[in-house]
PDB file of C-alpha atoms in Angstrom:
ATOM      1  CA  UNK Q   8       3.235   5.649 -54.021  1.00 49.00           C
ATOM      2  CA  UNK Q   9       5.860   7.539 -52.060  1.00 49.00           C
ATOM      3  CA  UNK Q  10       3.147   9.125 -49.886  1.00 50.00           C
ATOM      4  CA  UNK Q  11       1.654   5.697 -49.102  1.00 48.00           C
ATOM      5  CA  UNK Q  12       5.092   4.342 -48.144  1.00 51.00           C
ATOM      6  CA  UNK Q  13       5.684   7.314 -45.854  1.00 50.00           C
ATOM      7  CA  UNK Q  14       2.329   6.808 -44.136  1.00 50.00           C
ATOM      8  CA  UNK Q  15       3.024   3.083 -43.711  1.00 49.00           C
ATOM      9  CA  UNK Q  16       6.446   3.807 -42.220  1.00 50.00           C
ATOM     10  CA  UNK Q  17       4.974   6.345 -39.808  1.00 50.00           C
ATOM     11  CA  UNK Q  18       2.348   3.818 -38.735  1.00 50.00           C
ATOM     12  CA  UNK Q  19       5.016   1.170 -38.126  1.00 51.00           C
ATOM     13  CA  UNK Q  20       7.074   3.559 -36.037  1.00 51.00           C
ATOM     14  CA  UNK Q  21       4.006   4.490 -34.013  1.00 48.00           C
ATOM     15  CA  UNK Q  22       3.245   0.876 -33.004  1.00 46.00           C
ATOM     16  CA  UNK Q  23       6.112   0.540 -30.465  1.00 47.00           C
ATOM     17  CA  UNK Q  24       5.187   3.890 -28.948  1.00 45.00           C
ATOM     18  CA  UNK Q  25       1.599   2.768 -28.489  1.00 49.00           C
ATOM     19  CA  UNK Q  26       2.792  -0.529 -27.008  1.00 49.00           C
ATOM     20  CA  UNK Q  27       4.725   1.225 -24.228  1.00 80.00           C
ATOM     21  CA  UNK Q  28       1.626   1.775 -22.135  1.00 94.00           C
ATOM     22  CA  UNK Q  29       0.531  -0.131 -19.075  1.00 97.00           C
ATOM     23  CA  UNK Q  30      -3.015  -1.220 -18.425  1.00 97.00           C
ATOM     24  CA  UNK Q  31      -5.401  -0.775 -15.523  1.00 98.00           C
ATOM     25  CA  UNK Q  32      -8.179  -3.246 -14.776  1.00 98.00           C
ATOM     26  CA  UNK Q  33     -10.453  -1.586 -12.222  1.00 96.00           C
ATOM     27  CA  UNK Q  34     -13.514  -3.835 -12.119  1.00 94.00           C
ATOM     28  CA  UNK Q  35     -12.058  -7.102 -10.877  1.00 98.00           C
ATOM     29  CA  UNK Q  36     -13.392  -9.093  -7.944  1.00 98.00           C
ATOM     30  CA  UNK Q  37     -13.048 -12.268  -5.936  1.00 98.00           C
ATOM     31  CA  UNK Q  38     -15.459 -14.055  -3.605  1.00 98.00           C
ATOM     32  CA  UNK Q  39     -14.582 -13.842   0.080  1.00 98.00           C
ATOM     33  CA  UNK Q  40     -15.752 -16.513   2.498  1.00 98.00           C
ATOM     34  CA  UNK Q  41     -14.410 -14.500   5.431  1.00 97.00           C
ATOM     35  CA  UNK Q  42     -16.285 -11.309   4.559  1.00 97.00           C
ATOM     36  CA  UNK Q  43     -19.243 -13.136   2.974  1.00 97.00           C
ATOM     37  CA  UNK Q  44     -19.200 -10.864  -0.049  1.00 97.00           C
ATOM     38  CA  UNK Q  45     -17.685 -10.240  -3.453  1.00 97.00           C
ATOM     39  CA  UNK Q  46     -14.581  -8.094  -2.967  1.00 98.00           C
ATOM     40  CA  UNK Q  47     -13.470  -5.687  -5.664  1.00 98.00           C
ATOM     41  CA  UNK Q  48      -9.937  -4.691  -6.571  1.00 98.00           C
ATOM     42  CA  UNK Q  49      -7.993  -2.922  -9.318  1.00 98.00           C
ATOM     43  CA  UNK Q  50      -4.699  -3.927 -10.906  1.00 98.00           C
ATOM     44  CA  UNK Q  51      -2.055  -2.002 -12.832  1.00 98.00           C
ATOM     45  CA  UNK Q  52      -0.130  -4.149 -15.319  1.00 98.00           C
ATOM     46  CA  UNK Q  53       3.187  -2.781 -16.655  1.00 98.00           C
ATOM     47  CA  UNK Q  54       3.700  -1.978 -20.352  1.00 97.00           C
ATOM     48  CA  UNK Q  55       5.350  -5.269 -21.348  1.00 96.00           C
ATOM     49  CA  UNK Q  56       3.040  -7.577 -19.362  1.00 97.00           C
ATOM     50  CA  UNK Q  57       0.971  -8.620 -22.404  1.00 94.00           C
ATOM     51  CA  UNK Q  58       3.994  -9.330 -24.603  1.00 95.00           C
ATOM     52  CA  UNK Q  59       6.277 -11.073 -22.109  1.00 95.00           C
ATOM     53  CA  UNK Q  60       6.124 -14.365 -20.258  1.00 93.00           C
ATOM     54  CA  UNK Q  61       8.077 -13.192 -17.232  1.00 96.00           C
ATOM     55  CA  UNK Q  62       6.846 -12.800 -13.671  1.00 98.00           C
ATOM     56  CA  UNK Q  63       6.850  -9.415 -11.943  1.00 98.00           C
ATOM     57  CA  UNK Q  64       7.317  -7.941  -8.483  1.00 98.00           C
ATOM     58  CA  UNK Q  65       4.180  -6.595  -6.841  1.00 98.00           C
ATOM     59  CA  UNK Q  66       3.227  -3.564  -4.789  1.00 98.00           C
ATOM     60  CA  UNK Q  67      -0.041  -3.475  -2.865  1.00 98.00           C
ATOM     61  CA  UNK Q  68      -1.322   0.117  -2.922  1.00 98.00           C
ATOM     62  CA  UNK Q  69      -3.991   0.990  -0.349  1.00 98.00           C
ATOM     63  CA  UNK Q  70      -6.535   3.801  -0.649  1.00 98.00           C
ATOM     64  CA  UNK Q  71      -7.693   6.200   2.059  1.00 98.00           C
ATOM     65  CA  UNK Q  72     -11.007   6.628   3.877  1.00 97.00           C
ATOM     66  CA  UNK Q  73     -13.823   7.674   1.562  1.00 94.00           C
ATOM     67  CA  UNK Q  74     -12.202   6.191  -1.548  1.00 97.00           C
ATOM     68  CA  UNK Q  75     -12.261   2.645  -2.862  1.00 98.00           C
ATOM     69  CA  UNK Q  76     -10.097   0.493  -5.138  1.00 98.00           C
ATOM     70  CA  UNK Q  77     -10.443   3.094  -7.908  1.00 98.00           C
ATOM     71  CA  UNK Q  78      -9.044   5.975  -5.831  1.00 98.00           C
ATOM     72  CA  UNK Q  79      -5.451   5.559  -6.947  1.00 98.00           C
ATOM     73  CA  UNK Q  80      -6.685   4.987 -10.515  1.00 98.00           C
ATOM     74  CA  UNK Q  81      -8.980   8.016 -10.787  1.00 97.00           C
ATOM     75  CA  UNK Q  82      -7.337  10.576  -8.488  1.00 98.00           C
ATOM     76  CA  UNK Q  83      -3.843   9.165  -8.053  1.00 98.00           C
ATOM     77  CA  UNK Q  84      -3.224   8.745 -11.811  1.00 98.00           C
ATOM     78  CA  UNK Q  85      -1.402   5.484 -11.147  1.00 98.00           C
ATOM     79  CA  UNK Q  86      -1.369   4.493 -14.833  1.00 98.00           C
ATOM     80  CA  UNK Q  87       0.330   7.676 -16.034  1.00 98.00           C
ATOM     81  CA  UNK Q  88       2.735   7.939 -13.089  1.00 98.00           C
ATOM     82  CA  UNK Q  89       3.818   4.286 -13.126  1.00 98.00           C
ATOM     83  CA  UNK Q  90       4.227   4.249 -16.916  1.00 98.00           C
ATOM     84  CA  UNK Q  91       6.380   7.386 -16.750  1.00 97.00           C
ATOM     85  CA  UNK Q  92       8.556   6.098 -13.889  1.00 98.00           C
ATOM     86  CA  UNK Q  93       9.149   2.816 -15.726  1.00 97.00           C
ATOM     87  CA  UNK Q  94       9.852   4.523 -19.073  1.00 97.00           C
ATOM     88  CA  UNK Q  95      12.382   6.840 -17.433  1.00 96.00           C
ATOM     89  CA  UNK Q  96      14.118   3.947 -15.676  1.00 95.00           C
ATOM     90  CA  UNK Q  97      13.264   5.252 -12.201  1.00 97.00           C
ATOM     91  CA  UNK Q  98      11.138   2.193 -11.409  1.00 98.00           C
ATOM     92  CA  UNK Q  99      11.261  -1.413 -12.485  1.00 97.00           C
ATOM     93  CA  UNK Q 100       8.193  -2.886 -14.201  1.00 98.00           C
ATOM     94  CA  UNK Q 101       5.846  -4.131 -11.483  1.00 98.00           C
ATOM     95  CA  UNK Q 102       2.252  -5.120 -10.891  1.00 98.00           C
ATOM     96  CA  UNK Q 103       0.268  -2.843  -8.573  1.00 98.00           C
ATOM     97  CA  UNK Q 104      -2.739  -4.274  -6.717  1.00 98.00           C
ATOM     98  CA  UNK Q 105      -5.329  -1.879  -5.264  1.00 98.00           C
ATOM     99  CA  UNK Q 106      -7.982  -3.531  -3.030  1.00 98.00           C
ATOM    100  CA  UNK Q 107     -11.316  -2.090  -1.888  1.00 98.00           C
ATOM    101  CA  UNK Q 108     -11.594  -1.495   1.862  1.00 98.00           C
ATOM    102  CA  UNK Q 109     -14.668   0.721   1.769  1.00 97.00           C
ATOM    103  CA  UNK Q 110     -17.503  -1.721   1.053  1.00 96.00           C
ATOM    104  CA  UNK Q 111     -19.445  -3.382   3.851  1.00 93.00           C
ATOM    105  CA  UNK Q 112     -17.298  -1.646   6.414  1.00 94.00           C
ATOM    106  CA  UNK Q 113     -14.436   0.789   6.160  1.00 96.00           C
ATOM    107  CA  UNK Q 114     -10.890  -0.152   7.077  1.00 96.00           C
ATOM    108  CA  UNK Q 115      -8.057  -2.643   6.679  1.00 98.00           C
ATOM    109  CA  UNK Q 116      -8.119  -4.254  10.131  1.00 96.00           C
ATOM    110  CA  UNK Q 117     -10.030  -7.017  11.869  1.00 96.00           C
ATOM    111  CA  UNK Q 118     -12.947  -5.553  13.806  1.00 92.00           C
ATOM    112  CA  UNK Q 119     -12.558  -5.614  17.574  1.00 90.00           C
ATOM    113  CA  UNK Q 120     -15.775  -7.657  17.824  1.00 88.00           C
ATOM    114  CA  UNK Q 121     -14.341 -10.303  15.499  1.00 88.00           C
ATOM    115  CA  UNK Q 122     -17.202 -10.211  12.979  1.00 91.00           C
ATOM    116  CA  UNK Q 123     -15.398  -8.431  10.101  1.00 95.00           C
ATOM    117  CA  UNK Q 124     -11.871  -9.734   9.628  1.00 97.00           C
ATOM    118  CA  UNK Q 125     -10.552  -7.665   6.727  1.00 98.00           C
ATOM    119  CA  UNK Q 126      -6.884  -8.195   7.577  1.00 98.00           C
ATOM    120  CA  UNK Q 127      -7.398 -11.961   7.540  1.00 98.00           C
ATOM    121  CA  UNK Q 128      -9.123 -11.587   4.155  1.00 98.00           C
ATOM    122  CA  UNK Q 129      -6.182  -9.613   2.776  1.00 98.00           C
ATOM    123  CA  UNK Q 130      -3.556 -12.198   3.704  1.00 98.00           C
ATOM    124  CA  UNK Q 131      -5.444 -15.480   3.331  1.00 98.00           C
ATOM    125  CA  UNK Q 132      -7.760 -14.713   0.401  1.00 98.00           C
ATOM    126  CA  UNK Q 133      -6.787 -11.612  -1.603  1.00 98.00           C
ATOM    127  CA  UNK Q 134      -3.025 -12.015  -1.689  1.00 98.00           C
ATOM    128  CA  UNK Q 135      -3.001 -15.715  -2.695  1.00 98.00           C
ATOM    129  CA  UNK Q 136      -5.722 -15.060  -5.286  1.00 98.00           C
ATOM    130  CA  UNK Q 137      -4.010 -12.203  -7.140  1.00 98.00           C
ATOM    131  CA  UNK Q 138      -0.544 -13.751  -6.915  1.00 98.00           C
ATOM    132  CA  UNK Q 139      -1.890 -16.872  -8.602  1.00 97.00           C
ATOM    133  CA  UNK Q 140      -4.081 -15.070 -11.151  1.00 98.00           C
ATOM    134  CA  UNK Q 141      -1.298 -12.738 -12.353  1.00 98.00           C
ATOM    135  CA  UNK Q 142       2.360 -13.493 -13.048  1.00 98.00           C
ATOM    136  CA  UNK Q 143       3.646 -12.285  -9.697  1.00 98.00           C
ATOM    137  CA  UNK Q 144       6.882 -13.268  -7.986  1.00 97.00           C
ATOM    138  CA  UNK Q 145       5.903 -14.713  -4.626  1.00 92.00           C
ATOM    139  CA  UNK Q 146       9.044 -14.057  -2.577  1.00 96.00           C
ATOM    140  CA  UNK Q 147       9.253 -11.372   0.133  1.00 97.00           C
ATOM    141  CA  UNK Q 148      12.003  -9.558  -1.771  1.00 96.00           C
ATOM    142  CA  UNK Q 149       9.619  -8.890  -4.654  1.00 98.00           C
ATOM    143  CA  UNK Q 150       6.634  -7.709  -2.579  1.00 98.00           C
ATOM    144  CA  UNK Q 151       6.007  -4.198  -1.216  1.00 98.00           C
ATOM    145  CA  UNK Q 152       3.139  -2.299   0.369  1.00 98.00           C
ATOM    146  CA  UNK Q 153       2.194   1.379   0.299  1.00 98.00           C
ATOM    147  CA  UNK Q 154      -0.867   3.500   0.941  1.00 98.00           C
ATOM    148  CA  UNK Q 155      -2.219   6.891   1.920  1.00 98.00           C
ATOM    149  CA  UNK Q 156      -4.013   8.046   5.075  1.00 98.00           C
ATOM    150  CA  UNK Q 157      -6.142   5.061   6.210  1.00 98.00           C
ATOM    151  CA  UNK Q 158      -4.154   3.013   3.700  1.00 98.00           C
ATOM    152  CA  UNK Q 159      -0.956   4.384   5.198  1.00 98.00           C
ATOM    153  CA  UNK Q 160      -2.149   2.958   8.498  1.00 97.00           C
ATOM    154  CA  UNK Q 161      -2.783  -0.332   6.746  1.00 98.00           C
ATOM    155  CA  UNK Q 162       0.748  -0.212   5.319  1.00 98.00           C
ATOM    156  CA  UNK Q 163       2.225   0.325   8.777  1.00 98.00           C
ATOM    157  CA  UNK Q 164       0.235  -2.452  10.434  1.00 97.00           C
ATOM    158  CA  UNK Q 165       0.551  -5.035   7.665  1.00 98.00           C
ATOM    159  CA  UNK Q 166       4.327  -4.641   7.390  1.00 98.00           C
ATOM    160  CA  UNK Q 167       4.769  -4.605  11.179  1.00 98.00           C
ATOM    161  CA  UNK Q 168       2.494  -7.635  11.577  1.00 98.00           C
ATOM    162  CA  UNK Q 169       4.126  -9.536   8.698  1.00 98.00           C
ATOM    163  CA  UNK Q 170       7.705  -8.370   8.149  1.00 98.00           C
ATOM    164  CA  UNK Q 171       8.398 -11.778   6.595  1.00 97.00           C
ATOM    165  CA  UNK Q 172       6.161 -10.874   3.628  1.00 98.00           C
ATOM    166  CA  UNK Q 173       7.246  -7.373   2.575  1.00 98.00           C
ATOM    167  CA  UNK Q 174      10.623  -6.026   1.497  1.00 98.00           C
ATOM    168  CA  UNK Q 175       9.480  -2.378   1.643  1.00 98.00           C
ATOM    169  CA  UNK Q 176       6.661  -0.376   3.203  1.00 98.00           C
ATOM    170  CA  UNK Q 177       5.725   3.190   2.260  1.00 98.00           C
ATOM    171  CA  UNK Q 178       3.061   4.825   4.458  1.00 98.00           C
ATOM    172  CA  UNK Q 179       1.998   8.231   3.092  1.00 98.00           C
ATOM    173  CA  UNK Q 180       0.246  10.776   5.332  1.00 98.00           C
ATOM    174  CA  UNK Q 181      -0.569   7.754   7.439  1.00 98.00           C
ATOM    175  CA  UNK Q 182      -3.109   7.250  10.135  1.00 97.00           C
ATOM    176  CA  UNK Q 183      -0.670   5.734  12.627  1.00 96.00           C
ATOM    177  CA  UNK Q 184      -3.281   4.461  15.075  1.00 93.00           C
ATOM    178  CA  UNK Q 185      -3.929   5.633  18.642  1.00 91.00           C
ATOM    179  CA  UNK Q 186      -0.994   7.421  20.232  1.00 91.00           C
ATOM    180  CA  UNK Q 187      -1.839   6.299  23.774  1.00 90.00           C
ATOM    181  CA  UNK Q 188      -3.894   3.538  25.380  1.00 87.00           C
ATOM    182  CA  UNK Q 189      -6.395   6.181  26.572  1.00 87.00           C
ATOM    183  CA  UNK Q 190      -6.813   7.351  22.977  1.00 87.00           C
ATOM    184  CA  UNK Q 191      -7.546   3.773  21.938  1.00 85.00           C
ATOM    185  CA  UNK Q 192     -10.182   3.409  24.646  1.00 81.00           C
ATOM    186  CA  UNK Q 193     -11.886   6.678  23.640  1.00 85.00           C
ATOM    187  CA  UNK Q 194     -12.031   5.556  20.017  1.00 84.00           C
ATOM    188  CA  UNK Q 195     -13.298   2.058  20.721  1.00 87.00           C
ATOM    189  CA  UNK Q 196     -15.821   2.890  23.417  1.00 82.00           C
ATOM    190  CA  UNK Q 197     -17.941   4.958  21.002  1.00 85.00           C
ATOM    191  CA  UNK Q 198     -19.192   1.845  19.234  1.00 82.00           C
ATOM    192  CA  UNK Q 199     -18.430  -0.651  21.995  1.00 85.00           C
ATOM    193  CA  UNK Q 200     -19.625   0.926  25.294  1.00 85.00           C
ATOM    194  CA  UNK Q 201     -19.063  -2.241  27.355  1.00 82.00           C
ATOM    195  CA  UNK Q 202     -15.649  -3.109  25.965  1.00 85.00           C
ATOM    196  CA  UNK Q 203     -13.229  -4.614  28.482  1.00 87.00           C
ATOM    197  CA  UNK Q 204      -9.955  -2.880  29.298  1.00 85.00           C
ATOM    198  CA  UNK Q 205      -8.049  -6.049  28.388  1.00 87.00           C
ATOM    199  CA  UNK Q 206      -9.642  -6.023  24.906  1.00 89.00           C
ATOM    200  CA  UNK Q 207      -8.714  -2.365  24.450  1.00 86.00           C
ATOM    201  CA  UNK Q 208      -5.135  -3.096  25.424  1.00 90.00           C
ATOM    202  CA  UNK Q 209      -4.846  -6.015  23.003  1.00 92.00           C
ATOM    203  CA  UNK Q 210      -6.315  -3.921  20.194  1.00 89.00           C
ATOM    204  CA  UNK Q 211      -3.985  -0.995  20.973  1.00 91.00           C
ATOM    205  CA  UNK Q 212      -0.900  -3.193  20.996  1.00 93.00           C
ATOM    206  CA  UNK Q 213      -1.825  -4.552  17.558  1.00 94.00           C
ATOM    207  CA  UNK Q 214      -3.125  -1.388  15.879  1.00 94.00           C
ATOM    208  CA  UNK Q 215      -0.877   1.384  17.137  1.00 95.00           C
ATOM    209  CA  UNK Q 216       2.309   1.893  15.136  1.00 96.00           C
ATOM    210  CA  UNK Q 217       3.958   3.351  18.238  1.00 96.00           C
ATOM    211  CA  UNK Q 218       3.093   0.286  20.339  1.00 96.00           C
ATOM    212  CA  UNK Q 219       4.294  -2.115  17.646  1.00 97.00           C
ATOM    213  CA  UNK Q 220       7.554  -0.222  17.168  1.00 97.00           C
ATOM    214  CA  UNK Q 221       8.233  -0.111  20.895  1.00 95.00           C
ATOM    215  CA  UNK Q 222       7.944  -3.914  20.973  1.00 94.00           C
ATOM    216  CA  UNK Q 223       9.855  -4.652  17.779  1.00 96.00           C
ATOM    217  CA  UNK Q 224      12.301  -7.543  18.118  1.00 95.00           C
ATOM    218  CA  UNK Q 225      16.010  -6.883  17.688  1.00 95.00           C
ATOM    219  CA  UNK Q 226      16.270  -9.284  14.758  1.00 95.00           C
ATOM    220  CA  UNK Q 227      13.364  -7.554  12.963  1.00 96.00           C
ATOM    221  CA  UNK Q 228      14.737  -4.012  12.950  1.00 97.00           C
ATOM    222  CA  UNK Q 229      16.049  -4.332   9.414  1.00 96.00           C
ATOM    223  CA  UNK Q 230      13.421  -6.745   8.121  1.00 97.00           C
ATOM    224  CA  UNK Q 231      11.493  -4.047   6.218  1.00 98.00           C
ATOM    225  CA  UNK Q 232      12.748  -0.987   4.344  1.00 98.00           C
ATOM    226  CA  UNK Q 233      10.667   2.014   5.441  1.00 98.00           C
ATOM    227  CA  UNK Q 234       9.766   5.153   3.484  1.00 98.00           C
ATOM    228  CA  UNK Q 235       7.492   7.511   5.451  1.00 98.00           C
ATOM    229  CA  UNK Q 236       6.168  10.722   3.904  1.00 98.00           C
ATOM    230  CA  UNK Q 237       3.836  13.349   5.385  1.00 98.00           C
ATOM    231  CA  UNK Q 238       3.130  16.979   4.525  1.00 98.00           C
ATOM    232  CA  UNK Q 239       3.999  19.772   6.936  1.00 97.00           C
ATOM    233  CA  UNK Q 240       0.378  20.969   6.939  1.00 97.00           C
ATOM    234  CA  UNK Q 241      -1.170  17.509   7.302  1.00 98.00           C
ATOM    235  CA  UNK Q 242      -3.455  16.943  10.298  1.00 97.00           C
ATOM    236  CA  UNK Q 243      -1.736  13.558  10.766  1.00 97.00           C
ATOM    237  CA  UNK Q 244       1.717  15.128  10.998  1.00 97.00           C
ATOM    238  CA  UNK Q 245       2.021  14.577  14.775  1.00 96.00           C
ATOM    239  CA  UNK Q 246       1.524  10.817  14.608  1.00 96.00           C
ATOM    240  CA  UNK Q 247       3.971  10.435  11.732  1.00 98.00           C
ATOM    241  CA  UNK Q 248       6.583  12.537  13.520  1.00 98.00           C
ATOM    242  CA  UNK Q 249       6.214  10.482  16.696  1.00 97.00           C
ATOM    243  CA  UNK Q 250       6.630   7.280  14.662  1.00 98.00           C
ATOM    244  CA  UNK Q 251       9.797   8.723  13.110  1.00 98.00           C
ATOM    245  CA  UNK Q 252      11.171   9.526  16.585  1.00 98.00           C
ATOM    246  CA  UNK Q 253      10.211   6.067  17.881  1.00 98.00           C
ATOM    247  CA  UNK Q 254      11.980   4.399  14.951  1.00 98.00           C
ATOM    248  CA  UNK Q 255      15.111   6.473  15.583  1.00 98.00           C
ATOM    249  CA  UNK Q 256      15.114   5.573  19.276  1.00 97.00           C
ATOM    250  CA  UNK Q 257      14.796   1.883  18.406  1.00 97.00           C
ATOM    251  CA  UNK Q 258      17.521   2.318  15.745  1.00 97.00           C
ATOM    252  CA  UNK Q 259      15.264   1.075  12.967  1.00 98.00           C
ATOM    253  CA  UNK Q 260      16.590   2.298   9.587  1.00 97.00           C
ATOM    254  CA  UNK Q 261      14.036   4.352   7.680  1.00 98.00           C
ATOM    255  CA  UNK Q 262      13.521   7.299   5.359  1.00 98.00           C
ATOM    256  CA  UNK Q 263      11.334  10.137   6.674  1.00 98.00           C
ATOM    257  CA  UNK Q 264      10.195  12.851   4.289  1.00 97.00           C
ATOM    258  CA  UNK Q 265       8.370  16.068   5.122  1.00 97.00           C
ATOM    259  CA  UNK Q 266       7.399  18.254   2.188  1.00 96.00           C
ATOM    260  CA  UNK Q 267       5.230  21.320   1.849  1.00 97.00           C
ATOM    261  CA  UNK Q 268       1.621  20.288   1.564  1.00 98.00           C
ATOM    262  CA  UNK Q 269      -1.436  18.882   3.248  1.00 98.00           C
ATOM    263  CA  UNK Q 270      -3.723  15.866   3.138  1.00 98.00           C
ATOM    264  CA  UNK Q 271      -4.369  16.105  -0.599  1.00 98.00           C
ATOM    265  CA  UNK Q 272      -4.136  14.149  -3.837  1.00 98.00           C
ATOM    266  CA  UNK Q 273      -1.750  16.796  -5.135  1.00 98.00           C
ATOM    267  CA  UNK Q 274       0.660  15.731  -2.388  1.00 98.00           C
ATOM    268  CA  UNK Q 275       0.191  11.981  -2.958  1.00 98.00           C
ATOM    269  CA  UNK Q 276       0.593  12.199  -6.721  1.00 98.00           C
ATOM    270  CA  UNK Q 277       3.981  13.773  -6.069  1.00 98.00           C
ATOM    271  CA  UNK Q 278       4.814  11.033  -3.559  1.00 98.00           C
ATOM    272  CA  UNK Q 279       4.020   8.094  -5.826  1.00 98.00           C
ATOM    273  CA  UNK Q 280       7.069   8.351  -8.174  1.00 98.00           C
ATOM    274  CA  UNK Q 281       9.358   8.363  -5.120  1.00 98.00           C
ATOM    275  CA  UNK Q 282       7.552   5.331  -3.707  1.00 98.00           C
ATOM    276  CA  UNK Q 283       7.933   3.440  -6.986  1.00 98.00           C
ATOM    277  CA  UNK Q 284      11.650   4.249  -7.077  1.00 98.00           C
ATOM    278  CA  UNK Q 285      12.119   3.241  -3.425  1.00 98.00           C
ATOM    279  CA  UNK Q 286      10.431  -0.159  -3.679  1.00 98.00           C
ATOM    280  CA  UNK Q 287      12.277  -0.837  -6.951  1.00 98.00           C
ATOM    281  CA  UNK Q 288      15.581  -0.647  -5.086  1.00 97.00           C
ATOM    282  CA  UNK Q 289      14.616  -3.767  -3.149  1.00 94.00           C
ATOM    283  CA  UNK Q 290      13.277  -5.445  -6.274  1.00 95.00           C
ATOM    284  CA  UNK Q 291      16.723  -4.909  -7.806  1.00 90.00           C
ATOM    285  CA  UNK Q 292      20.138  -5.729  -6.358  1.00 74.00           C
ATOM    286  CA  UNK Q 293      21.010  -2.558  -4.422  1.00 69.00           C
TER     287      UNK Q 293
END
């Protein structure tokens, strides 16, 4: 009898421990009229989501080129890292949304030809859909964006295009866009040989972090909290360093981190806990 009671007690004590685990749903989708396709996405739900009735802040977490919405799940270990950061009190419970930008065409931006408007899809279809489907706080203060490589570029552009929507932005090892107008023309002309110079210029001004920062309005300099992280051996180090210098010259507050490492998941897994802590500062009173 005593043995049975001991086993029952151990089982009861184990239940809360098992409950303190988040959940990842990585086979979700929504229909997109803009992209004329079913668009997949993954979601991380914090440990107490199923047992509470509260609403949560949200971070959109963008994958890099070659991955899809499962990249941060499979290689980035988002479930383990987010659970640990929340359990240790380094991050507040939040929902993490991971969209797929590698099906149909690759990338987070509207195509220069205007026939694949992924950025429009993100803001007018994906974001309203997930923020209605899940218990997400809809105010700017409770919304952040982060991403690696191509997704770091998406983080830069989305937050610079829509500073009214994001409290924090965390580009990691980011593709910062063309450094000069000539670079933009070289990139675009490969697939668009007859592209007009005026079209190139418009595209450059909207998809180069350096161009957007140089034109940032005075009243927008503190609109977004920036956390930029890039390894010292990363092939995208130059662009990230130039963005850091541009932000300093424009007196835009930001955090810039350079650690030992390259363009690898080992680096990004180490970045993610810092990102979660950084965005949580805005989600809290700080």
